[in-house]
Short mmCIF file of C-alpha atoms and ligand atoms in Angstrom, two decimals:
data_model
loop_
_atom_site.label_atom_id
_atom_site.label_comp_id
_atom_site.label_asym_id
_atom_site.label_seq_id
_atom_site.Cartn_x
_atom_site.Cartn_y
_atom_site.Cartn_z
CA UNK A 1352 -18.72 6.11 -20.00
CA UNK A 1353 -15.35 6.28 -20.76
CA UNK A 1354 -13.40 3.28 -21.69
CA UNK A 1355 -10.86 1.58 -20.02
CA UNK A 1356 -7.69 2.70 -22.86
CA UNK A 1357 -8.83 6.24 -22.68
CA UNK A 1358 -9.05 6.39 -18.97
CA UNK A 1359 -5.46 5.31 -18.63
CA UNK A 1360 -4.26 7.71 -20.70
CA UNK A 1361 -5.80 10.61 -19.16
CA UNK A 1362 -4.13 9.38 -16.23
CA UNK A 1363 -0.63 8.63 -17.02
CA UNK A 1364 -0.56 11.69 -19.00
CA UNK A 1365 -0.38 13.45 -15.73
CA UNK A 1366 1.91 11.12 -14.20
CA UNK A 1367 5.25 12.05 -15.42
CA UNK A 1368 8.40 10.70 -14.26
CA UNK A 1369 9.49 12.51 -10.85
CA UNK A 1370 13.12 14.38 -11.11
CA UNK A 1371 16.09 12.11 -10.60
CA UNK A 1372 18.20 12.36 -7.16
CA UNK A 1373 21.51 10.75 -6.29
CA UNK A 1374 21.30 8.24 -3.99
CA UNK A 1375 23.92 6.10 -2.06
CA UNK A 1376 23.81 2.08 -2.69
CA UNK A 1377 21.96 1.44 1.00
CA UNK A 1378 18.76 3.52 -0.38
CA UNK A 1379 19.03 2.30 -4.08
CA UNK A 1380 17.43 -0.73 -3.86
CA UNK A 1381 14.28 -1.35 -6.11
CA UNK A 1382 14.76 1.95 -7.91
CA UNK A 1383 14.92 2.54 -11.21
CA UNK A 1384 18.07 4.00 -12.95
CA UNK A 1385 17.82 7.75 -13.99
CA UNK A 1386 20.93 7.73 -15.45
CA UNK A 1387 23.65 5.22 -17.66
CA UNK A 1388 26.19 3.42 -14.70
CA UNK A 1389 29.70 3.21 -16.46
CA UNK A 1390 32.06 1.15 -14.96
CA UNK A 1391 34.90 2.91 -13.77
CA UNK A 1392 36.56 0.14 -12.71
CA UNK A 1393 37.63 -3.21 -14.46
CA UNK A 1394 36.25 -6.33 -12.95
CA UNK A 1395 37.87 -8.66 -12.31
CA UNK A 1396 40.73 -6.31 -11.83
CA UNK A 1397 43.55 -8.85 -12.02
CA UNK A 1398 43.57 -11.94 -13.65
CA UNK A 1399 43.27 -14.38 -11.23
CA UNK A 1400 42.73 -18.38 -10.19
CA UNK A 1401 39.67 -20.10 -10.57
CA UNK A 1402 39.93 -22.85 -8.27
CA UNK A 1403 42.09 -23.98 -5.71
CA UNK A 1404 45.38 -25.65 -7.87
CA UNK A 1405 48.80 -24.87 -9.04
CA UNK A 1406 49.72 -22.44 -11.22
CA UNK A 1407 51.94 -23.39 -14.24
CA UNK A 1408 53.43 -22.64 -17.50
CA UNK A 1409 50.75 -24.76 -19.50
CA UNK A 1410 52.88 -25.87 -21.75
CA UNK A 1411 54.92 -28.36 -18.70
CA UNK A 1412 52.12 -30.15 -18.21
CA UNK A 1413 52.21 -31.55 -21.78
CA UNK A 1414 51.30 -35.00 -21.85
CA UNK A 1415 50.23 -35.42 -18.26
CA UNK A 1416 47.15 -37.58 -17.97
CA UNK A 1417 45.69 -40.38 -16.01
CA UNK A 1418 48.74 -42.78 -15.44
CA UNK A 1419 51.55 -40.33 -16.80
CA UNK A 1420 51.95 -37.68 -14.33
CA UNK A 1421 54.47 -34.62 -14.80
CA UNK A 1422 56.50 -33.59 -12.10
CA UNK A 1423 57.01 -29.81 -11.61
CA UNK A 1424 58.98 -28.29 -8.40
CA UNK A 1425 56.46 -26.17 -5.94
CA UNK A 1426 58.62 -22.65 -6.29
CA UNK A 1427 55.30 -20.88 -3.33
CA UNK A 1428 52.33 -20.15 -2.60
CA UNK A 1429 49.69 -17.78 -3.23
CA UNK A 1430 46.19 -17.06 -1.49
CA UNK A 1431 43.39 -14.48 -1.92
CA UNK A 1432 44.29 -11.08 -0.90
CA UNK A 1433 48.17 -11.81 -1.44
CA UNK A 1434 49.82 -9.62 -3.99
CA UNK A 1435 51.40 -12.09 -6.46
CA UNK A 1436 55.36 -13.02 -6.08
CA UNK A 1437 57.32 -10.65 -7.77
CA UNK A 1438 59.82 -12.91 -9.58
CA UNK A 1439 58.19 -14.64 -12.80
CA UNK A 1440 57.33 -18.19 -12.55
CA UNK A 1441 60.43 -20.48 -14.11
CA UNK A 1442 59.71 -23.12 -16.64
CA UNK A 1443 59.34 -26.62 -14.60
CA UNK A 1444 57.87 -24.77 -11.66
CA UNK A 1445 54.74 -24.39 -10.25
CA UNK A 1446 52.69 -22.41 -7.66
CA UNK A 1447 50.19 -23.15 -5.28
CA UNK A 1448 47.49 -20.82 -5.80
CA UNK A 1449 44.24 -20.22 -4.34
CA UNK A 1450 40.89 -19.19 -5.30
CA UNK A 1451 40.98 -15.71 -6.24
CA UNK A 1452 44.32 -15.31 -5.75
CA UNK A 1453 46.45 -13.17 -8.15
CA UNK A 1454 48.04 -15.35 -11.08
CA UNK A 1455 51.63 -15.07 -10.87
CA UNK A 1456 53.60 -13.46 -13.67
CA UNK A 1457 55.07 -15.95 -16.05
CA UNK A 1458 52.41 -18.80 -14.79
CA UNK A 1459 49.36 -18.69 -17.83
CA UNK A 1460 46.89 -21.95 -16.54
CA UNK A 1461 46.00 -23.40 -13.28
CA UNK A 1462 45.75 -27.05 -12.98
CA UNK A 1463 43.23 -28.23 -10.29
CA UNK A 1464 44.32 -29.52 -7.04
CA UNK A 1465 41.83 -32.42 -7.66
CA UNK A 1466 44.30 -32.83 -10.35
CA UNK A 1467 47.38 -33.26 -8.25
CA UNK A 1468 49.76 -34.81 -5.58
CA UNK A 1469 52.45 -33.42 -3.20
CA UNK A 1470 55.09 -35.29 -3.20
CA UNK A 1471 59.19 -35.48 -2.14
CA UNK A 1472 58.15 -34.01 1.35
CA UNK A 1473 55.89 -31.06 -0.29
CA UNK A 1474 58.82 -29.70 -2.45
CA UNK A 1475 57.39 -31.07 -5.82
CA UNK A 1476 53.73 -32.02 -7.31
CA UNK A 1477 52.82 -34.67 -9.43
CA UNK A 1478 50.40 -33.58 -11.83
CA UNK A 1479 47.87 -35.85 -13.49
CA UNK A 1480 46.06 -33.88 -16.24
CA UNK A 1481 47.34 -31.04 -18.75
CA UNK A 1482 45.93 -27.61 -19.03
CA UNK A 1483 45.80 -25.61 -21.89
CA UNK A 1484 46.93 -21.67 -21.81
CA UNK A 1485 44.01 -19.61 -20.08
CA UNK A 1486 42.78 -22.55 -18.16
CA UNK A 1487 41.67 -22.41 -14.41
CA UNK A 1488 42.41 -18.64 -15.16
CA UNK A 1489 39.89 -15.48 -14.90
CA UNK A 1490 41.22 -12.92 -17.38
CA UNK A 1491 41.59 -9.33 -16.10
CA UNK A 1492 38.06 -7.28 -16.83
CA UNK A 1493 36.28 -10.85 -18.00
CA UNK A 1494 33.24 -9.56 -16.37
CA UNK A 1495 33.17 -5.89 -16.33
CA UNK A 1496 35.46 -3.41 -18.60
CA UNK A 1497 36.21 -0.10 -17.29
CA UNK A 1498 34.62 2.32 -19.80
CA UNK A 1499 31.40 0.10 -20.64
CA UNK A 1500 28.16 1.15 -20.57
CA UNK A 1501 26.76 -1.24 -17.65
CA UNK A 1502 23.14 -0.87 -17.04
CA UNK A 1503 21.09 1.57 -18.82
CA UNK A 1504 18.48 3.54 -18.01
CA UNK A 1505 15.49 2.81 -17.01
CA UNK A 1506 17.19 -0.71 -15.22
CA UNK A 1507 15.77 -1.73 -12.23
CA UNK A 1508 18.37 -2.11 -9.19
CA UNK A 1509 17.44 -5.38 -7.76
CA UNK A 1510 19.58 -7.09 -5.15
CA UNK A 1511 21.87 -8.82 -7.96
CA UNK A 1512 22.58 -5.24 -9.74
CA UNK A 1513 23.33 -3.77 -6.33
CA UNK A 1514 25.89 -6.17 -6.23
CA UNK A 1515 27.03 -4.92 -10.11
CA UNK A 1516 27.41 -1.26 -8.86
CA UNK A 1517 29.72 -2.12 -5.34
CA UNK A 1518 31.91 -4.55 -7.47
CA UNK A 1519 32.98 -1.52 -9.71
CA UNK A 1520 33.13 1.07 -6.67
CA UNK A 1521 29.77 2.92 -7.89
CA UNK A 1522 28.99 4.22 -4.20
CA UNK A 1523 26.08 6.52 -5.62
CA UNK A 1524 23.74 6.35 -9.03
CA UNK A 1525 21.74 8.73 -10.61
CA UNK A 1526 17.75 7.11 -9.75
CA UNK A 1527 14.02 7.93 -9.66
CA UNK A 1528 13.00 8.61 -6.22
CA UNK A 1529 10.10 6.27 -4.53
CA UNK A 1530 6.61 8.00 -4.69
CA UNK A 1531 5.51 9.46 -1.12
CA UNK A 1532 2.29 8.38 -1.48
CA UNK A 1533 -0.80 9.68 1.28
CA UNK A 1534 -3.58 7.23 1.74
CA UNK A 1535 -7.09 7.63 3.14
CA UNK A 1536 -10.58 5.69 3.74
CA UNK A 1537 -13.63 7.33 3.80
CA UNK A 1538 -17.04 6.60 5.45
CA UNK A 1539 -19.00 6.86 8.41
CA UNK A 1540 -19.35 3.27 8.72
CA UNK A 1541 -16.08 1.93 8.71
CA UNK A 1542 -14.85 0.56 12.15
CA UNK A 1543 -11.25 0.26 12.30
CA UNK A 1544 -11.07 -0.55 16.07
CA UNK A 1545 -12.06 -3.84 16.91
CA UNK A 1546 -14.86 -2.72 18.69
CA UNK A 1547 -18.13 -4.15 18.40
CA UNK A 1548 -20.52 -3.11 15.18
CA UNK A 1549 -22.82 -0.76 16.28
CA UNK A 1550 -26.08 -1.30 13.89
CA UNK A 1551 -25.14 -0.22 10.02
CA UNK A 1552 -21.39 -0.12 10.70
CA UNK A 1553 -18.87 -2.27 9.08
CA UNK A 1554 -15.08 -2.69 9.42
CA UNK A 1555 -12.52 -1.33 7.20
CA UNK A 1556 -11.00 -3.24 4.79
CA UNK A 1557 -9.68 -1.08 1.92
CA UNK A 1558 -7.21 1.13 3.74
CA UNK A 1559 -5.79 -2.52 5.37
CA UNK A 1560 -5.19 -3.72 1.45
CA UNK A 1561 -3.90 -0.44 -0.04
CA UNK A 1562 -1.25 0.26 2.34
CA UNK A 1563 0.71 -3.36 1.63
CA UNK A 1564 -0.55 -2.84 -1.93
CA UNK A 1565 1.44 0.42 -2.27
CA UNK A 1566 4.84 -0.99 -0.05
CA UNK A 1567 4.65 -3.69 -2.31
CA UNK A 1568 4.54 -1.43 -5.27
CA UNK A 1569 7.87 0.23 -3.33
CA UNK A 1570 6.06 3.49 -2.50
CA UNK A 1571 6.63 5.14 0.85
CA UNK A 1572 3.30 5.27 2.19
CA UNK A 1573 1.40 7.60 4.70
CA UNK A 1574 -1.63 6.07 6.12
CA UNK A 1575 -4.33 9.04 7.20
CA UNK A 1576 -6.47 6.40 8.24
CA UNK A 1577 -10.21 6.26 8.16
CA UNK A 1578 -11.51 9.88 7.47
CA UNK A 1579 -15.34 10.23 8.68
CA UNK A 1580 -17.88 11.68 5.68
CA UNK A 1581 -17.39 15.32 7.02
CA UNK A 1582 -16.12 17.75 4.21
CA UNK A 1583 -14.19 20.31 6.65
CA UNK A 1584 -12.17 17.23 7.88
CA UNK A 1585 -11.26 15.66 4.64
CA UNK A 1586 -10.46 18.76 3.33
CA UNK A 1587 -7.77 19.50 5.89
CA UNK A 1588 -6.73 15.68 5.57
CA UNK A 1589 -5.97 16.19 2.04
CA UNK A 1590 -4.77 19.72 1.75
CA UNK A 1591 -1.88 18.49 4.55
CA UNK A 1592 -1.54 15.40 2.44
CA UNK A 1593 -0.86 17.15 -0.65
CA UNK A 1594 1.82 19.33 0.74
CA UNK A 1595 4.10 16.58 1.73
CA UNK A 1596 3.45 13.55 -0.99
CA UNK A 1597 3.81 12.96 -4.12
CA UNK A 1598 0.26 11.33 -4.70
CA UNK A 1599 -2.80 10.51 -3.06
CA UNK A 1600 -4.58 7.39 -2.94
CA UNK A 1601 -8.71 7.90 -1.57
CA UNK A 1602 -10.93 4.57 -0.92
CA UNK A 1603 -15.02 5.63 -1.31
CA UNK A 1604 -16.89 8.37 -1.74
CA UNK A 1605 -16.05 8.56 -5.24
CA UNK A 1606 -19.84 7.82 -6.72
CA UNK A 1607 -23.23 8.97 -7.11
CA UNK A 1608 -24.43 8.94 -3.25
CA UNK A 1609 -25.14 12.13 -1.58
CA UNK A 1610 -22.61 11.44 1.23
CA UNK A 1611 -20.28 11.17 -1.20
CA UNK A 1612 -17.74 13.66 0.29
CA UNK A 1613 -14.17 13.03 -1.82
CA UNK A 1614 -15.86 13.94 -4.83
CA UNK A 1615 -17.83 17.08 -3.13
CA UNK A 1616 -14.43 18.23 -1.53
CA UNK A 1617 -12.03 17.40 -4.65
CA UNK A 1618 -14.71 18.74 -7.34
CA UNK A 1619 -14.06 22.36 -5.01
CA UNK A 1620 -10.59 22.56 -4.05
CA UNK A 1621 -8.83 19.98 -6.88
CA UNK A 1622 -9.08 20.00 -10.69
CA UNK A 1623 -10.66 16.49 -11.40
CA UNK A 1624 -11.38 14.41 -13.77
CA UNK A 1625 -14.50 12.39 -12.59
CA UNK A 1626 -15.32 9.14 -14.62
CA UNK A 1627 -17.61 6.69 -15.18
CA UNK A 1628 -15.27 4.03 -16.55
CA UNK A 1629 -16.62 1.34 -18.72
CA UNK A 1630 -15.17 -1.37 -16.71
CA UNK A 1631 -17.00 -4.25 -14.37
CA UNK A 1632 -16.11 -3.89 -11.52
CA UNK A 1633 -14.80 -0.15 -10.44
CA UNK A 1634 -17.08 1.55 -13.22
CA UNK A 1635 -16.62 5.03 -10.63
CA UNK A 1636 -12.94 6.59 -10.34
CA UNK A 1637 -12.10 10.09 -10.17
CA UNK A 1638 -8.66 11.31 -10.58
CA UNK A 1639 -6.99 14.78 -10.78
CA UNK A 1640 -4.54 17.20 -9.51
CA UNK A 1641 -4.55 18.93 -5.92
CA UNK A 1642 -2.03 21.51 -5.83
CA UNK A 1643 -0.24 20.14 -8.73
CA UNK A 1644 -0.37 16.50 -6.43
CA UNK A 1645 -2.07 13.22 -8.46
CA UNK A 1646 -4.99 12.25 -6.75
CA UNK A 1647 -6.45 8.57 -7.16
CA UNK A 1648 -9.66 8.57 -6.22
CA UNK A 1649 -10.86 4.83 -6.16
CA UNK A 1650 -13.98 3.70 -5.44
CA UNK A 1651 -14.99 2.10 -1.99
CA UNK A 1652 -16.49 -1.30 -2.61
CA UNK A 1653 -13.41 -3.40 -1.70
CA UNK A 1654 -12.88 -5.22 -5.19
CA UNK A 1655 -13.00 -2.49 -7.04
CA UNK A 1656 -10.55 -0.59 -5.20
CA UNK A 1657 -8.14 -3.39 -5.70
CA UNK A 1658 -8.90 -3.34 -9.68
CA UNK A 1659 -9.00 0.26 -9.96
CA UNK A 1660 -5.76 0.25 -7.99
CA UNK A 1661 -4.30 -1.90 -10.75
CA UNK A 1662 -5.72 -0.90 -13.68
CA UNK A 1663 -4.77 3.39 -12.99
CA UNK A 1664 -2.96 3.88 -9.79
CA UNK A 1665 -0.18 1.38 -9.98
CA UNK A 1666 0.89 1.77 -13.57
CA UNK A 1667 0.85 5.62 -12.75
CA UNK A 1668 2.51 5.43 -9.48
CA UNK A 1669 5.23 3.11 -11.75
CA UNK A 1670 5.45 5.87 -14.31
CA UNK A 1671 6.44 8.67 -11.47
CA UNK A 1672 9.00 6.12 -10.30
CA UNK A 1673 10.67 6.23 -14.38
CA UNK A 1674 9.42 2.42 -14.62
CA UNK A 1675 8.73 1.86 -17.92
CA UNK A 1676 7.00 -1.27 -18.18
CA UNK A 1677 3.47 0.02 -16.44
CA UNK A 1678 0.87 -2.90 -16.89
CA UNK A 1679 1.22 -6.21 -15.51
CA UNK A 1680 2.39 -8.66 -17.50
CA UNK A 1681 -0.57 -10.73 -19.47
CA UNK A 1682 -0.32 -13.89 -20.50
CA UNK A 1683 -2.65 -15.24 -23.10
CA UNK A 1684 -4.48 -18.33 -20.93
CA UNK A 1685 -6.82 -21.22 -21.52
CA UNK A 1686 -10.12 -20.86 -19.36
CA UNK A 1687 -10.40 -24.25 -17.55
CA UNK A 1688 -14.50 -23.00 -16.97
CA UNK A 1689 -16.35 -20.82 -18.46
CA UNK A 1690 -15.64 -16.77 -18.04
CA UNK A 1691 -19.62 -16.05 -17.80
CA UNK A 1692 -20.39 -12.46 -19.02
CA UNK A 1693 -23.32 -10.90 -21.02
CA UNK A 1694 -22.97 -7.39 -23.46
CA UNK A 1695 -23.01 -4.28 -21.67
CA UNK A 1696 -20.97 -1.70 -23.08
CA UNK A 1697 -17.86 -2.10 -20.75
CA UNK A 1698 -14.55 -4.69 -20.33
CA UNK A 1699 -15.36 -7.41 -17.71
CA UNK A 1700 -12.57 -7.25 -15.44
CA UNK A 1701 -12.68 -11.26 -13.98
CA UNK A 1702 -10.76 -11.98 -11.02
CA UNK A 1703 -9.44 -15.59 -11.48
CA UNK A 1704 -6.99 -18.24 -9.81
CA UNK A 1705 -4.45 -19.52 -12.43
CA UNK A 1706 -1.45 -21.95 -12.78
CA UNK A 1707 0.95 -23.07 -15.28
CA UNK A 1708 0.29 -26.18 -16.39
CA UNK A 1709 2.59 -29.36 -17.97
CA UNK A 1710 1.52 -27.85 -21.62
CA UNK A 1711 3.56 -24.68 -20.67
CA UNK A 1712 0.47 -22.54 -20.36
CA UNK A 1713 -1.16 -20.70 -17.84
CA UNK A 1714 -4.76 -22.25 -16.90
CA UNK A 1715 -7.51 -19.99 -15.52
CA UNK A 1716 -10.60 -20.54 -13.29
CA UNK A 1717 -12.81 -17.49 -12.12
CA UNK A 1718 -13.07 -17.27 -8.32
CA UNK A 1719 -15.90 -17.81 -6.89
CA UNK A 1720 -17.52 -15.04 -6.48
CA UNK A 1721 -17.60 -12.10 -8.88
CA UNK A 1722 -19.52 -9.25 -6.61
CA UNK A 1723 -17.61 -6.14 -6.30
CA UNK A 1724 -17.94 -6.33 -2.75
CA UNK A 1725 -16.84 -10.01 -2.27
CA UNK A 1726 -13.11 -9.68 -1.28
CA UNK A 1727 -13.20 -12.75 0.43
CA UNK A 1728 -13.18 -14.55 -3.06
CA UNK A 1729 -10.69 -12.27 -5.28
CA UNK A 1730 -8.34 -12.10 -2.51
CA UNK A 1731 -7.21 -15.54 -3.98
CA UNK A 1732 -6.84 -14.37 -7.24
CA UNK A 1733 -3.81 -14.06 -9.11
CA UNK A 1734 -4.69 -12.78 -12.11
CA UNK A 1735 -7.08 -10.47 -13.74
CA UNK A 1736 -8.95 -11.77 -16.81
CA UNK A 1737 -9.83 -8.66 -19.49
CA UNK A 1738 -12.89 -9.52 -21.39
CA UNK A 1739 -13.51 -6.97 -23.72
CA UNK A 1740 -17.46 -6.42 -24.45
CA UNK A 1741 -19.17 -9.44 -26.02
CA UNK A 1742 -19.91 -13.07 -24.80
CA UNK A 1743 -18.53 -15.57 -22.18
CA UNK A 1744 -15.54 -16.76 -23.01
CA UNK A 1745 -16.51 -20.72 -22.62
CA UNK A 1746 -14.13 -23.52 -21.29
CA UNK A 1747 -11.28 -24.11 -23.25
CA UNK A 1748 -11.15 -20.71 -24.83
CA UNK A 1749 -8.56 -18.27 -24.79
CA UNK A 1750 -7.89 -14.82 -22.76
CA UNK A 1751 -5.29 -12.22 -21.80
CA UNK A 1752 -5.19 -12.43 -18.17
CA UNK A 1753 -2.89 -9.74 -16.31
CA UNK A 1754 -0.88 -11.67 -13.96
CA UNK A 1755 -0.68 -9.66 -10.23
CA UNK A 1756 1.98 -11.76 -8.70
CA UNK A 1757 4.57 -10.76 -10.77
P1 AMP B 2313 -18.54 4.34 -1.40
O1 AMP B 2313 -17.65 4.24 -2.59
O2 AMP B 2313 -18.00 5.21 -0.33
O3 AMP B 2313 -19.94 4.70 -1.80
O4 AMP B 2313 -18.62 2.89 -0.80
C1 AMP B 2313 -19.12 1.83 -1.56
C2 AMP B 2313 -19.29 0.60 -0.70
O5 AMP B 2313 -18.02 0.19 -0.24
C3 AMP B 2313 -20.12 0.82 0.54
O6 AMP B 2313 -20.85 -0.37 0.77
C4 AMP B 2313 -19.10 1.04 1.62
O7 AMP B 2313 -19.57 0.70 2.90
C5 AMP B 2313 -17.99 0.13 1.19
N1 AMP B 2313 -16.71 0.66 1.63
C6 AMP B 2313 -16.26 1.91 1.42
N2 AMP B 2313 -15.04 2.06 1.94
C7 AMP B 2313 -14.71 0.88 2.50
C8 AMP B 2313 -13.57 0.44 3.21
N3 AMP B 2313 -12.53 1.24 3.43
N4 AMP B 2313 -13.57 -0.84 3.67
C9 AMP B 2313 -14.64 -1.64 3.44
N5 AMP B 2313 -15.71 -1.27 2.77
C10 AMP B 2313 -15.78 -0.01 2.31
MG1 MG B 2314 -18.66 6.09 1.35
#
């Protein structure tokens, strides 16, 4: 057996990050930067107001306060998307400015229009508080400079940095492409049709979790479908799957059994790596290169191919995609039962159902049922508990538990 550490290695090792492509703001998002963004444009680009009010020489509205208003004469008006007047602003003056709106030369403050009164017909405003220079303003550049470095790389464009990049005119950035990623199922018994069970059939499940699992993981995913046990077929399947993806995700087939047809058909016409990992559950995985294409061979039983999906596929696939935070974060938790395990050689790997609690820690139960075929139960998980070989951890002891919703 191999353990866990190792086996990653040997897998990311092959996983390098895929060559960078330029891609326009509509495809960017969830990416990861290949490149540095500098801003080539200031933002904001002109100083401008930061809430609807007048805008004044600060020093007139010395000594205005509640009860001792200063008057100053209304000399215009200026709204968002106006250019600002071109005469400077005289002393005793002010101008009615909008949100956004260009401040106009000579004028350094805004005073709020909470702040204020129209009065003489409109021509003048009573002002009831005083503003100091820069006030109610938004300096040229007080967000972005022109020049600066603005994300680095390795930054991940979410929705918010998408927002960065248009606000300084960056119509294209420099970005790891999404992994094309080919999945399969294999085995003779796996219904996918709704139709009923003839006798020793069951119904897919794997394929039905890996696709979302890899979408949600922002690969663009092929589904192949259920491939039957039949080496000629799979072999096509995956020689045509190779071609056109950048990896290729296999459910079953990956053990000891004699119909065990991904690792007959890889072990030919791939180089492979097939291990026995010292992990509980997913113990079989087999991974390699077909035509120069990573191939993730994970094992059938349902709960396994969900852990060895997160434990070597995911934090590879993330590594091709220039992430470089691979793993899941872990948190270290307090079990609120008892993690039950025995020695055996390998890291348990215990599904369990967490929340944060009032102490500002994250409190763990095991679901309810460990078996690697039980999906029913670890499908409420939300984290993955990694005992290293030894003893139960008992109730009220501590763990790293990897944490899959985040
Ligand atoms: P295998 O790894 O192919 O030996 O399969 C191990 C166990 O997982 C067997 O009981 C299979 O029937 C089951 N299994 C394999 N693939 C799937 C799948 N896609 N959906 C549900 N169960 C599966
Ligand atoms: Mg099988």
């Amino acid at each position: 057996m191999i353990d866990l550490a190792e086996a990653q290695r040997v897998v990311l090792e092959s996983c390098p990050p895929a060559a960078p492509v330029t891609v326009g703001l509509d495809d960017a998002c969830g990416l990861v930067l290949a490149a540095d963004v500098v801003a080539a444009e200031d933002v904001p680009p002109f100083a401008n107001s930061a809430v609807d009010g007048y805008a004044v020489v600060a020093g007139d509205t010395a000594g205005a306060g509640p009860g001792a208003a200063v008057e100053l004469a209304v000399a215009g008006e200026v709204a968002a998307g106006q250019a600002p007047p071109d005469e400077p602003l005289t002393a005793g003056s002010a101008i009615r400015i909008m949100t956004g709106a260009p401040i106009p030369p000579g004028a350094d403050a805004v005073v709020m229009v909470e702040d204020s009164e129209r009065v003489d017909g409109g021509a003048r405003v009573k002002l009831s508080a005083s503003v100091q220079a820069g006030s109610g303003v938004r300096s040229a550049a007080s967000d972005v400079a022109a020049g600066t470095v603005l994300f680095h790389v390795g930054t991940v464009v979410t929705p918010a940095v998408l927002g960065v990049l248009a606000s300084v005119n960056a119509r294209r950035v420099e970005a790891y492409p999404a992994a094309r990623v080919a999945v399969l199922s294999t085995g003779d018994e796996l219904v996918t049709d709704g139709s009923p069970l003839a006798p020793g059939q069951i119904r897919e499940s794997n394929l039905t979790m890996l696709v979302p699992m890899l979408q949600a993981a922002r690969c663009q995913v092929t589904s192949y479908g259920v491939v039957p046990d039949d080496e000629a077929r799979l072999e096509a399947v995956l020689c045509e799957a190779a071609a056109g993806h950048d990896a290729i995700v296999t459910s079953g087939g990956v053990s000891m059994g004699d119909y065990d047809v991904v690792k007959a058909v890889l072990g030919r016409i791939a180089e492979m790596t097939w291990m026995q990992v010292a992990i509980k559950p997913a113990k079989p995985f087999a991974f390699g290169l077909l035509d120069g294409t990573p191939v993730f061979g994970l094992p059938g039983n349902p709960v396994s191919s969900l852990v060895s999906f997160e434990m070597f596929a995911r934090p590879a696939l993330r590594r091709m995609m220039g992430h470089r935070r691979l793993a899941r974060p872990s948190v270290v938790a307090v079990c609120d039962a008892e993690l039950s395990r025995r020695p055996d050689g390998k890291t348990h790997l215990v599904r369990v159902i967490g929340e944060w609690a009032d102490d500002g820690r994250f409190h763990v139960v095991p679901v309810s049922a460990q078996g690697s075929h039980q999906l029913a139960a670890t499908a409420l998980a939300n984290g993955i508990a990694v005992l290293s070989d030894g003893d139960s951890v008992p109730a009220g002891g501590e763990i790293a538990v990897l944490l899959l919703d985040r």
